[in-house]
Each structure stands twice: as structure tokens, then as C-alpha cells.
Coordinates of C-alpha atoms in Angstrom, one line a residue:
Chain V
M1 CA 0.0 0.0 0.0
S2 CA 1.3 3.5 -0.8
T3 CA 1.1 5.4 2.4
K4 CA 2.4 9.0 2.8
Q5 CA 5.3 7.5 4.8
N6 CA 6.1 5.0 2.1
I7 CA 6.0 7.6 -0.6
E8 CA 8.0 10.2 1.2
E9 CA 10.5 8.2 3.3
G10 CA 10.6 4.9 1.5
S11 CA 12.9 3.4 -1.1
E12 CA 10.2 2.1 -3.4
F13 CA 9.8 4.0 -6.7
I14 CA 6.1 4.7 -6.9
P15 CA 5.8 7.5 -9.5
K16 CA 2.5 9.3 -9.3
F17 CA 1.0 10.1 -12.7
N18 CA -1.7 12.8 -12.9
D19 CA -5.2 12.5 -14.2
D20 CA -3.9 12.5 -17.7
G21 CA -1.5 9.7 -16.9
L22 CA 1.5 12.0 -17.0
I23 CA 4.3 13.0 -14.7
P24 CA 6.5 16.2 -15.3
A25 CA 10.2 15.5 -15.9
I26 CA 12.9 18.2 -15.6
A27 CA 15.9 17.6 -17.8
Q28 CA 18.9 19.1 -16.0
D29 CA 22.5 19.2 -17.4
A30 CA 24.3 16.6 -15.3
K31 CA 27.6 18.7 -15.5
T32 CA 26.5 22.3 -15.2
G33 CA 23.2 22.0 -13.3
Q34 CA 21.4 24.1 -15.9
V35 CA 17.8 23.3 -16.3
L36 CA 17.3 22.5 -20.0
M37 CA 13.6 21.8 -20.4
V38 CA 10.5 20.4 -18.8
A39 CA 8.4 17.8 -20.5
Y40 CA 6.0 15.0 -19.6
M41 CA 6.2 11.3 -19.4
N42 CA 3.5 8.6 -19.4
R43 CA 4.2 5.2 -17.9
Q44 CA 5.5 3.9 -21.2
A45 CA 7.8 6.9 -21.8
L46 CA 9.3 6.4 -18.3
D47 CA 9.8 2.7 -18.9
L48 CA 11.5 3.3 -22.2
T49 CA 13.7 6.0 -20.6
I50 CA 14.8 3.6 -17.9
Q51 CA 15.3 0.7 -20.3
T52 CA 17.2 2.6 -23.0
G53 CA 19.1 5.1 -20.9
Y54 CA 17.9 7.9 -23.3
A55 CA 15.1 10.3 -22.5
T56 CA 11.7 9.6 -24.1
Y57 CA 8.8 11.9 -23.3
F58 CA 5.1 11.9 -24.2
S59 CA 4.1 14.9 -26.4
R60 CA 0.9 16.4 -25.1
S61 CA 0.3 18.3 -28.3
R62 CA 1.0 15.4 -30.6
Q63 CA -0.3 12.8 -28.1
K64 CA 2.5 10.4 -28.8
L65 CA 5.8 9.1 -27.5
W66 CA 8.7 11.3 -28.4
K67 CA 12.3 10.3 -28.1
K68 CA 14.2 13.5 -27.5
G69 CA 16.6 13.9 -30.4
Q70 CA 14.8 11.7 -32.9
E71 CA 14.4 14.7 -35.2
S72 CA 17.2 17.0 -34.1
G73 CA 19.8 14.4 -33.3
H74 CA 20.2 16.1 -29.9
F75 CA 19.6 13.1 -27.6
Q76 CA 19.7 13.2 -23.8
K77 CA 21.7 10.4 -22.2
V78 CA 20.2 9.9 -18.8
E79 CA 22.8 9.6 -16.0
K80 CA 20.4 9.6 -13.1
I81 CA 16.7 9.9 -12.4
L82 CA 15.6 11.7 -9.2
V83 CA 12.1 11.8 -7.7
D84 CA 10.7 14.3 -5.3
C85 CA 9.1 13.8 -1.9
D86 CA 5.6 13.1 -3.1
Q87 CA 6.9 11.3 -6.2
D88 CA 4.9 13.4 -8.6
C89 CA 7.9 15.0 -10.4
L90 CA 11.1 13.7 -11.8
I91 CA 14.5 15.2 -12.6
L92 CA 16.6 13.6 -15.3
K93 CA 20.3 14.4 -15.0
V94 CA 21.4 14.2 -18.6
T95 CA 24.5 14.5 -20.7
I96 CA 24.0 16.4 -23.9
D97 CA 26.0 17.1 -27.0
A98 CA 24.3 20.2 -28.3
G99 CA 21.5 22.7 -27.7
Q100 CA 18.3 21.2 -26.4
C101 CA 15.6 23.8 -27.2
H102 CA 13.9 23.6 -30.6
V103 CA 14.1 27.4 -30.8
G104 CA 17.9 27.1 -31.0
Y105 CA 19.0 27.7 -27.4
Q106 CA 20.9 25.4 -25.1
S107 CA 18.0 25.6 -22.6
C108 CA 14.4 26.3 -23.1
F109 CA 14.7 28.9 -20.3
Y110 CA 16.4 31.6 -22.4
R111 CA 14.3 34.5 -21.1
A112 CA 13.8 36.1 -17.7
L113 CA 11.3 38.6 -16.4
K114 CA 12.9 42.1 -16.3
T115 CA 13.5 43.3 -12.8
G116 CA 10.6 45.4 -11.6
S117 CA 8.3 44.3 -14.5
S118 CA 5.5 41.9 -14.7
K119 CA 5.2 41.9 -18.5
D120 CA 8.6 42.4 -20.1
L121 CA 11.1 39.6 -20.7
Q122 CA 14.8 40.0 -21.5
F123 CA 16.8 37.4 -23.3
V124 CA 19.5 35.9 -21.1
A125 CA 21.1 33.5 -23.6
E126 CA 22.4 33.3 -27.1
K127 CA 21.3 30.7 -29.7
V128 CA 23.8 27.9 -30.0
Y129 CA 22.5 26.3 -33.2
D130 CA 20.3 27.1 -36.2
P131 CA 17.1 25.1 -35.8
K132 CA 16.2 25.6 -39.5
K133 CA 19.3 23.6 -40.5
T134 CA 18.9 21.0 -37.7
Y135 CA 15.3 20.2 -38.2
K136 CA 15.6 20.0 -42.0
R137 CA 17.1 16.6 -41.9
Chain X
M1 CA -2.5 38.2 -30.4
S2 CA -0.3 35.5 -29.0
T3 CA 1.2 33.8 -31.9
K4 CA 3.8 31.0 -31.7
Q5 CA 6.3 33.5 -32.9
N6 CA 5.4 36.0 -30.1
I7 CA 5.4 33.3 -27.4
E8 CA 8.7 31.8 -28.4
E9 CA 10.7 34.6 -29.7
G10 CA 9.1 37.7 -28.2
S11 CA 9.8 39.7 -25.1
E12 CA 6.3 39.8 -23.8
F13 CA 5.6 37.7 -20.8
I14 CA 2.5 35.6 -21.6
P15 CA 2.5 32.8 -19.1
K16 CA 0.2 29.9 -20.2
F17 CA -1.8 28.4 -17.4
N18 CA -3.2 24.9 -17.8
D19 CA -6.9 23.9 -17.7
D20 CA -6.8 24.1 -13.9
G21 CA -5.4 27.7 -14.2
L22 CA -2.0 26.6 -13.0
I23 CA 1.6 26.8 -14.2
P24 CA 4.4 24.7 -12.8
A25 CA 7.3 26.5 -11.2
I26 CA 10.7 25.1 -10.5
A27 CA 12.5 26.6 -7.5
Q28 CA 16.2 26.5 -8.2
D29 CA 18.9 27.6 -5.8
A30 CA 20.3 30.8 -7.3
K31 CA 23.8 30.0 -6.1
T32 CA 24.3 26.3 -6.5
G33 CA 21.9 25.5 -9.3
Q34 CA 20.3 22.7 -7.2
V35 CA 16.6 22.1 -8.0
L36 CA 14.8 22.5 -4.7
M37 CA 11.2 21.8 -5.5
V38 CA 8.5 22.0 -8.1
A39 CA 5.1 23.6 -7.2
Y40 CA 2.3 25.3 -9.0
M41 CA 1.1 28.9 -9.3
N42 CA -2.2 30.3 -10.4
R43 CA -2.3 33.9 -11.7
Q44 CA -2.7 35.4 -8.2
A45 CA 0.2 33.4 -6.8
L46 CA 2.4 34.5 -9.7
D47 CA 1.4 38.2 -9.3
L48 CA 2.1 38.0 -5.5
T49 CA 5.5 36.4 -6.2
I50 CA 6.4 39.2 -8.6
Q51 CA 5.0 42.0 -6.3
T52 CA 6.6 40.7 -3.0
G53 CA 9.8 39.2 -4.3
Y54 CA 9.0 36.0 -2.3
A55 CA 7.7 32.8 -3.7
T56 CA 3.9 32.2 -3.3
Y57 CA 2.4 29.0 -4.7
F58 CA -1.0 27.5 -5.1
S59 CA -1.5 24.3 -3.1
R60 CA -3.4 21.8 -5.2
S61 CA -4.2 19.6 -2.2
R62 CA -5.4 22.5 0.0
Q63 CA -6.7 24.6 -2.9
K64 CA -5.3 27.8 -1.6
L65 CA -2.5 30.2 -1.9
W66 CA 0.6 29.2 0.0
K67 CA 3.5 31.5 0.7
K68 CA 6.5 29.2 0.9
G69 CA 7.9 29.6 4.4
Q70 CA 4.7 30.8 6.1
E71 CA 4.8 27.8 8.4
S72 CA 8.4 26.7 8.3
G73 CA 10.0 30.1 8.2
H74 CA 12.0 28.9 5.2
F75 CA 11.1 31.6 2.7
Q76 CA 12.3 31.7 -0.9
K77 CA 13.6 35.1 -2.0
V78 CA 13.2 35.3 -5.7
E79 CA 16.2 36.6 -7.6
K80 CA 15.0 35.9 -11.1
I81 CA 12.0 34.4 -12.9
L82 CA 12.7 32.5 -16.1
V83 CA 10.2 31.2 -18.6
D84 CA 10.5 28.5 -21.2
C85 CA 10.0 28.6 -24.9
D86 CA 6.3 27.9 -24.9
Q87 CA 5.8 29.9 -21.7
D88 CA 4.1 27.1 -19.9
C89 CA 6.7 26.5 -17.2
L90 CA 8.7 28.9 -14.9
I91 CA 12.0 28.7 -13.0
L92 CA 12.4 30.8 -9.9
K93 CA 16.0 31.4 -9.0
V94 CA 15.8 31.7 -5.3
T95 CA 18.0 32.5 -2.3
I96 CA 17.2 30.3 0.7
D97 CA 18.4 30.2 4.3
A98 CA 17.6 26.6 5.2
G99 CA 16.2 23.3 3.9
Q100 CA 13.2 23.6 1.6
C101 CA 11.6 20.2 1.7
H102 CA 9.0 19.6 4.4
V103 CA 10.5 16.1 4.9
G104 CA 13.7 17.7 6.2
Y105 CA 16.0 17.8 3.2
Q106 CA 17.5 20.8 1.4
S107 CA 15.8 19.7 -1.8
C108 CA 12.7 17.6 -2.4
F109 CA 14.8 15.5 -4.8
Y110 CA 16.6 13.5 -2.2
R111 CA 16.2 10.1 -3.8
A112 CA 17.4 8.6 -7.1
L113 CA 16.5 5.5 -9.0
K114 CA 19.2 2.9 -8.4
T115 CA 21.3 2.1 -11.5
G116 CA 19.8 -0.8 -13.3
S117 CA 16.6 -0.8 -11.4
S118 CA 13.1 0.5 -12.2
K119 CA 11.8 0.1 -8.7
D120 CA 14.4 0.8 -6.1
L121 CA 15.4 4.2 -4.9
Q122 CA 18.5 5.2 -3.0
F123 CA 18.8 8.2 -0.8
V124 CA 21.3 10.7 -2.2
A125 CA 21.1 13.4 0.5
E126 CA 21.1 13.9 4.3
K127 CA 18.4 15.7 6.2
V128 CA 19.4 19.2 7.1
Y129 CA 16.8 20.0 9.6
D130 CA 14.2 18.3 11.8
P131 CA 10.7 19.0 10.4
K132 CA 9.1 18.0 13.7
K133 CA 10.7 20.9 15.4
T134 CA 10.3 23.4 12.5
Y135 CA 6.6 22.7 11.9
K136 CA 5.7 22.8 15.5
R137 CA 5.8 26.6 15.7

């Protein structure tokens, strides 16, 4: 039985999927600690990730499994999977060879809210590759 | 109008809340890069966070606003708010003075899946405070 005690203090992996059958997964650069992206996994995506050692997500917009890198070639090699206290969120510590965001940046988090503003963003990163070239293949 | 171009390449902050009116927010230690926790914000929680400079979330279990630290004293001072490409996820870069997880750890992510296992977790952190004492106040 999954008690609060088990879930929070135990050593059994009991990932909690939401009503849509999904759990959010944060991909974090294993070397630098930079958060690269957040995506979602269903049970199958998680199993594939564990089995293959490469991140597979479930695309909510396309409603299908999506191995990160299958189009761009920018795979995520999973070094470690962490789970939070209530086991409803994962971190994948990943090794990457190139930019991870489809817009062309290393991380999807390339903009920050300007200090003192609630509406204006500033860019805090430079593009590291040209998505037009990458996604043509 | 919020086009894909605007959302991904623009400098207007247009956070996308899900069907429940929530957006996930990753609290990341501004100094170390450690991911501390993931919680959710509704529009009001986000506005309060921006206005006050301290993280306020929306508790899905209690269905109410929750200023992180209001019970534990472990507030999160927000140094920067980042948003991802499709603007449906936030990172709060925070400064903290003590452990952030209610179980007693610095980070909620204190367990990792054992290498080669799909079921067994190992603890990868030590508790940094005693939640029984902290949450008694």
C-alpha cells in the first residue's frame, strides 16, 4: 500500500501520474546543473527511458511518444533519475552534446522577467545552433 | 495576439496556465543550481510572487495560496524568474536560508533510482533540519 510514509520516506519508486497519466520531468544538465527543459512522461515513456538510458517523453500536443533527439539528433543520455518527496515529479540528470531547445538555445529557459516588470522579458542566452538547419534533416 | 512566434521569440511575458489555471514553477537555488522543489502557481500566486519578491504558490491539495515559508520560516527570496520557450513553465531562481523540503531535506529531490533498477530508490542526501521541530511553531 502506498502510504504517505512509504511515498516520502521509503525506497520504493512509486511515481504518481496525474489524471492525464503524465508526470512532469525536468531535464537538467548533469555537468552544469542548468535546467534544460521540462516535459511530460506517461508510464511507457518512463519505462523506455529507464530501459534505454535515453530520455523519451510523451508529447501532449501530438499525443504520442517522443524520443528527445529523434528529429534533431540532440539526444539526452540519462545519467540519473531523481524523484521528489511526493513522487509526482522527476529530474533527469542528462548528458547532452548540443542545444536542447527547438528554438535554438541550449536551454528552453532563455528569457527572464525584467526586474521590476511583470510583463517584459529579457533574453538571457544566445542561440547555440540554427534550428532551421537542424530540423531539415 | 499570442502567436507561436510571439510566445517563443518575443519579449512579452504571456504565461500559459493549464486547464486548472496553474503553471508549474521550479524553484532552483540561485547560487548552487540545485533544483529544490516544483510547485504550481495560479495567476494570483504569480502576481504576488512578482510583487513581493518572495515565492507564493497555489496548493493543489489544499486549494489555496501558500507563501512558501509561512509555516516553516523557510522563505524563498526570488532573484529571477525565467520562462521556457512555450511559456508554460517557470523557473524561480531563489535564495534560501535553510532546507526547503517539508520532509527535512535541502531539496525535495533526495532520492534517485538505483542504477539498473526500475523500482528501487537510493537516498542521495542527508536531512538538514528536523521537520518536527520546525513545523511545531
